[in-house]
Short mmCIF file of C-alpha atoms in Angstrom, two decimals:
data_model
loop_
_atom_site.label_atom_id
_atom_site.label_comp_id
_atom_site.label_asym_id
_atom_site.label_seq_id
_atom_site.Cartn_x
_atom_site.Cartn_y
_atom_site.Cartn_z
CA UNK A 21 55.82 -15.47 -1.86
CA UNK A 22 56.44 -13.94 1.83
CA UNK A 23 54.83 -15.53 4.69
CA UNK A 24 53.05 -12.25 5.33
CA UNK A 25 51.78 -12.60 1.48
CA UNK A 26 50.78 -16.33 2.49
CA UNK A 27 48.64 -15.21 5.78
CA UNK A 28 46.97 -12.84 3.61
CA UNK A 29 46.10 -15.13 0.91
CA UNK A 30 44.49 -17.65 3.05
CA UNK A 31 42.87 -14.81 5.46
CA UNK A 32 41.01 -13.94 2.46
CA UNK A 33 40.21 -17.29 0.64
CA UNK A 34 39.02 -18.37 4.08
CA UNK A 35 36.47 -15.45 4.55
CA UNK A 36 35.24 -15.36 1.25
CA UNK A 37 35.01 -19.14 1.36
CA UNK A 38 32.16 -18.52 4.46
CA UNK A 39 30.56 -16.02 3.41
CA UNK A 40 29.89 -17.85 0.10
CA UNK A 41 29.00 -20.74 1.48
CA UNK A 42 26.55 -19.22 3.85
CA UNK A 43 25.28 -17.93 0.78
CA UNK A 44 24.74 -20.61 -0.93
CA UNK A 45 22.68 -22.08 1.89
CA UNK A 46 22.75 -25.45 3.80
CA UNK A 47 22.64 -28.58 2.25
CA UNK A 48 23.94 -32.05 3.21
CA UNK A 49 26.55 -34.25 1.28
CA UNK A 50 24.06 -36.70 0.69
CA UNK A 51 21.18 -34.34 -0.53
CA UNK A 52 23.67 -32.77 -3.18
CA UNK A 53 23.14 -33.62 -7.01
CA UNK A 54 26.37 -34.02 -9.18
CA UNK A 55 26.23 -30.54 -10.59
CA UNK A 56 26.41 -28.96 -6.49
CA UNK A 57 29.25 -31.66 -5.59
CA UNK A 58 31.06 -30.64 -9.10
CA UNK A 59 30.35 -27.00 -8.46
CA UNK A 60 31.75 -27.11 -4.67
CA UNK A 61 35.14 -28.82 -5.94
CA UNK A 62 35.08 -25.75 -8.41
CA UNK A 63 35.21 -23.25 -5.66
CA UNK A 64 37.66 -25.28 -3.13
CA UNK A 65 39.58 -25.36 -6.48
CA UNK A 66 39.60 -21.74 -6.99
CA UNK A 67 40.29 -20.93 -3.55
CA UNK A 68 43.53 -23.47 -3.24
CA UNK A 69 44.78 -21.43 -6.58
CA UNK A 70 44.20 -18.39 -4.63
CA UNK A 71 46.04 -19.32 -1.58
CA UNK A 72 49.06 -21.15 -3.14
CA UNK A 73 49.56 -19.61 -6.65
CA UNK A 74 51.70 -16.01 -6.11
CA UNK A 75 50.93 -15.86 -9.81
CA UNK A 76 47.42 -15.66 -9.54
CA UNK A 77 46.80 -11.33 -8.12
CA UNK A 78 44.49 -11.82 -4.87
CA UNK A 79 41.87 -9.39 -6.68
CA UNK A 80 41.02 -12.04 -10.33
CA UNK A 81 40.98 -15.11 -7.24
CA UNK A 82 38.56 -13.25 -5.46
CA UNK A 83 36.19 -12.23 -8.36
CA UNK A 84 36.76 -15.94 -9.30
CA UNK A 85 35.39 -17.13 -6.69
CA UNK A 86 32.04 -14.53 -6.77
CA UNK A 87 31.43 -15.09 -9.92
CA UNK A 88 31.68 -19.14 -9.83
CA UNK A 89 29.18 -18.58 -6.62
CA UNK A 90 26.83 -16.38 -8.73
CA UNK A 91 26.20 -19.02 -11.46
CA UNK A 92 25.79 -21.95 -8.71
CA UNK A 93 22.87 -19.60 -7.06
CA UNK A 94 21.35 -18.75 -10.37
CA UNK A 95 20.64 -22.13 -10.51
CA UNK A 96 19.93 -23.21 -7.78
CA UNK A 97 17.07 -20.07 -7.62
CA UNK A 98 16.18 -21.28 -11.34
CA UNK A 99 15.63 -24.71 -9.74
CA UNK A 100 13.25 -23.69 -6.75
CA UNK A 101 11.30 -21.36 -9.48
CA UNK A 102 10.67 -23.21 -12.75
CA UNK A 103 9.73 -27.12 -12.51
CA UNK A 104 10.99 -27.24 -16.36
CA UNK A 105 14.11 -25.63 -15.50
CA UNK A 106 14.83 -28.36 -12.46
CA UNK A 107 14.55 -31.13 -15.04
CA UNK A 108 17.27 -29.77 -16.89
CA UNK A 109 20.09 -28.68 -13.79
CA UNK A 110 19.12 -31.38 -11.79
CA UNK A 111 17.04 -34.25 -13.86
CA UNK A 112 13.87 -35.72 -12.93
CA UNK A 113 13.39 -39.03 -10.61
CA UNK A 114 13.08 -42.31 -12.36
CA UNK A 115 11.51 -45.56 -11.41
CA UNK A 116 13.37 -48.20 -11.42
CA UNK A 117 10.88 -50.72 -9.91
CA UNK A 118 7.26 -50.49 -10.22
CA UNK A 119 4.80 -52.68 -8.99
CA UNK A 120 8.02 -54.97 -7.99
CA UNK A 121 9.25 -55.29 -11.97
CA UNK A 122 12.54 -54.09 -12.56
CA UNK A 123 12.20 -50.89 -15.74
CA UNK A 124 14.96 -51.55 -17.67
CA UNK A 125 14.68 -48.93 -19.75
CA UNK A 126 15.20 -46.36 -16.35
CA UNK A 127 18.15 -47.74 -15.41
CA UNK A 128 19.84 -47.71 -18.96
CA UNK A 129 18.73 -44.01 -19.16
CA UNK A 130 20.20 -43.85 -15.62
CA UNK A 131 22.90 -45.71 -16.51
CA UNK A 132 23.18 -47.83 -13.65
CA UNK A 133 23.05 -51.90 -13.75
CA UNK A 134 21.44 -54.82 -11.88
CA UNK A 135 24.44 -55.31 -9.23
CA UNK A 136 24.34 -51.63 -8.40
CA UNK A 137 20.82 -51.41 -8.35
CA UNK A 138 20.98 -54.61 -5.94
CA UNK A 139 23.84 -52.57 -3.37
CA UNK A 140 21.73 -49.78 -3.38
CA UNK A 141 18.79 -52.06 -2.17
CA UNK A 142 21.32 -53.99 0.15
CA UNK A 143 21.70 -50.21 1.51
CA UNK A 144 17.81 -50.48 2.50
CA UNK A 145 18.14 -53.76 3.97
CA UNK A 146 16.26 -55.16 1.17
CA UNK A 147 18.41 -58.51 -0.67
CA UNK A 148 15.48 -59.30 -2.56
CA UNK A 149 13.60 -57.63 -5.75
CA UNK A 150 10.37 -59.78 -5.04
CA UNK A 151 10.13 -57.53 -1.66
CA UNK A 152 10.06 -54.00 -3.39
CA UNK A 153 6.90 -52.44 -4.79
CA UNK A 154 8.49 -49.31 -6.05
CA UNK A 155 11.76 -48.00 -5.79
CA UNK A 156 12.51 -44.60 -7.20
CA UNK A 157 16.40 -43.59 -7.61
CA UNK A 158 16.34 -39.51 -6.73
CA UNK A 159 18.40 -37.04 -8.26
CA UNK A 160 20.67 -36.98 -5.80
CA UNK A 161 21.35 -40.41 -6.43
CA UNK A 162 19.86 -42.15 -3.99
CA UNK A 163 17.39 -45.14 -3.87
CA UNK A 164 13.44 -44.24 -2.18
CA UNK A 165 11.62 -47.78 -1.71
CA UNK A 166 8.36 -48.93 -1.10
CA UNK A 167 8.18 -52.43 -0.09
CA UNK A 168 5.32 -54.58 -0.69
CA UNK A 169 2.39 -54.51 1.95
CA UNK A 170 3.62 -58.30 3.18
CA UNK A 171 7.22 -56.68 4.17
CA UNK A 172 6.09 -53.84 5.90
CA UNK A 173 6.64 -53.43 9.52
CA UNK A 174 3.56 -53.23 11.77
CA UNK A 175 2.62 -50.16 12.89
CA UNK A 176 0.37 -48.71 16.09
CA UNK A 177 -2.54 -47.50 13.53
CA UNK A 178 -1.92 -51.41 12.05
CA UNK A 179 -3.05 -53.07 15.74
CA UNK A 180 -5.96 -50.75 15.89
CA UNK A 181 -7.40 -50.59 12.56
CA UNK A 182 -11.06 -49.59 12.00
CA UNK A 183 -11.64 -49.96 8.48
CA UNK A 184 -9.70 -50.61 5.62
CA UNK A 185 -9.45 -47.86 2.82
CA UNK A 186 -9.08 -49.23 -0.84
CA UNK A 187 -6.05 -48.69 -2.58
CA UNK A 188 -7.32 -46.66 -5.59
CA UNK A 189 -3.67 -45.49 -6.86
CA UNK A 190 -0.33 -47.30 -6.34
CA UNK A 191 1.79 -43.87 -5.25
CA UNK A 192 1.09 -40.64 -3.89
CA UNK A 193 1.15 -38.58 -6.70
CA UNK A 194 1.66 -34.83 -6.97
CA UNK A 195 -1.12 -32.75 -8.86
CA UNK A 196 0.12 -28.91 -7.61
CA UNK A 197 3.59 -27.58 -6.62
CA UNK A 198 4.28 -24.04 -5.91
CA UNK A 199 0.66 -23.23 -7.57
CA UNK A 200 0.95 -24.54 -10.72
CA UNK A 201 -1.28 -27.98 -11.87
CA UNK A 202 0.33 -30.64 -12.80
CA UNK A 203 -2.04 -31.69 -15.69
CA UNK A 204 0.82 -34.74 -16.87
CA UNK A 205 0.06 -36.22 -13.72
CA UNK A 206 -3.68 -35.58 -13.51
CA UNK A 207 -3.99 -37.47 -16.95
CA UNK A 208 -1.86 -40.24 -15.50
CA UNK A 209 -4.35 -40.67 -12.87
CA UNK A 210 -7.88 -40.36 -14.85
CA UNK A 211 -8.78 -36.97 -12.87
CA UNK A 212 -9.56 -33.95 -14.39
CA UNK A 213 -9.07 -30.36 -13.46
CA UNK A 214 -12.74 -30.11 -12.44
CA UNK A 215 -12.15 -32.82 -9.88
CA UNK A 216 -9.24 -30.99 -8.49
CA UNK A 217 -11.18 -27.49 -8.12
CA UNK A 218 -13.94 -29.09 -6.67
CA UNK A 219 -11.37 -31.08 -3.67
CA UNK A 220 -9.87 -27.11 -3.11
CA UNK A 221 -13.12 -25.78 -2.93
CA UNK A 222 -14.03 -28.70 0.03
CA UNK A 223 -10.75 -27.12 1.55
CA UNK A 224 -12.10 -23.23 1.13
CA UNK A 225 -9.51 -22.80 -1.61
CA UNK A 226 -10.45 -20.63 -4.41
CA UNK A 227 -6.93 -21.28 -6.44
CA UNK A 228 -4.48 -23.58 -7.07
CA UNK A 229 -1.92 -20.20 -6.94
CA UNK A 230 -2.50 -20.46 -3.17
CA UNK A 231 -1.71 -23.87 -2.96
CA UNK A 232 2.30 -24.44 -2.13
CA UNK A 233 1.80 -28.45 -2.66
CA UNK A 234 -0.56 -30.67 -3.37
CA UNK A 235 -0.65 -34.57 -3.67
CA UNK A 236 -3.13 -37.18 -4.79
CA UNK A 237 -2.96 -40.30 -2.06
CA UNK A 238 -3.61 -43.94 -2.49
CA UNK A 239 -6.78 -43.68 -1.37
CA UNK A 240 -7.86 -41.01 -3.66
CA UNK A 241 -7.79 -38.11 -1.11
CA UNK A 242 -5.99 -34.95 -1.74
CA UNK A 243 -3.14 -33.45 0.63
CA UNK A 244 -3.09 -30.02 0.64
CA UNK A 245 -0.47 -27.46 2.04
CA UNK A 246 -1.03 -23.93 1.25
CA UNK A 247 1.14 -21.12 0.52
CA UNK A 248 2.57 -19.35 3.52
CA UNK A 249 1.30 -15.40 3.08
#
């Protein structure tokens, strides 16, 4: 291979590379799942082959490398359209701790024991179990904790409270995304759809379609963000 042949190669791999990747979209290391960090070492895979294999004509590397890119945005478009379909590219959240007992069965379905469960705690600042509430490890990987009310740091509304609300629900819990109800989760929290329609109706909303996202909180109220028209 010439060095003229070499320039060219990597000219190419190197635009194609950005322009994918701006196509693909933005998304830090730490937000990726395991199917975008396998799916990136795909394409930097491809595009080395490209650039050092003479073997391999410029025109299959290239279409390689679209094609590899097409799947990885199918999915990722099948994942911001269809909840169902996210559960199966990316899996769902699982709690690991709940109301501060450890749910063994979670982390054998997540596959991941006490002493990484503890690091990943340790990461938090947290070296104790008897100071989480709920902990929920993400998709990505990572661990989302609640700590108990006790370990909590004060806050501004804290020094200046006027009235304490009851805690009717341990987590906010989501009851609409992207306009569809969440019924699972409405039966997991004793509410029925009728309760729901009437909270939208407070809020001048005649559909759940318009609603983008919607979460039940602690104290029973309902967060509401609507669509963007």
């Amino acid at each position: 291979m010439t060095v003229n042949e070499t320039i060219l190669r990597v000219t190419i791999s190197f635009m194609v590379l950005f322009m994918l990747a701006r196509l693909m979209g933005r998304k830090e290391i730490g937000q990726m799942t395991f199917f975008n960090w396998a799916s990136a070492i795909g394409i930097g895979s491809i595009a080395g082959n490209l650039v050092v294999d003479d073997s391999t004509p410029i025109k299959d590397g290239v279409i390689a490398l679209i094609v590899w890119t097409a799947y990885t945005i199918a999915l990722d478009i099948i994942d911001l359209k269809s909840k169902q379909g996210r559960s199966v590219t990316t899996g769902d959240p699982l709690i690991v701790i709940k109301e501060g007992k450890i749910m063994e069965a979670a982390l054998k379905a997540a596959r991941v024991d006490l002493d990484e469960l503890q690091a990943l705690l340790r990461q938090k600042d947290i070296f104790s179990f008897k100071d989480v509430d709920c902990a929920i490890l993400e998709s990505n990987g990572d661990l989302s904790v609640l700590k108990k009310e006790s370990q909590q740091p004060v806050t501004k509304m804290d020094l200046n409270i006027q009235s304490i609300k009851n805690v009717l629900f341990p987590l906010p819990t989501d009851v609409i995304s992207d306009g569809k109800v969440n019924s699972e989760n409405l039966s997991k929290l004793h509410l029925e759809k009728g309760w729901l329609e009437r909270e939208l109706k407070k809020a001048n909303i005649s559909s759940a379609e318009d609603v983008f996202f919607a979460q039940v909180q602690q104290d029973g109220t309902l967060y509401i963000d609507r669509k963007t028209k």
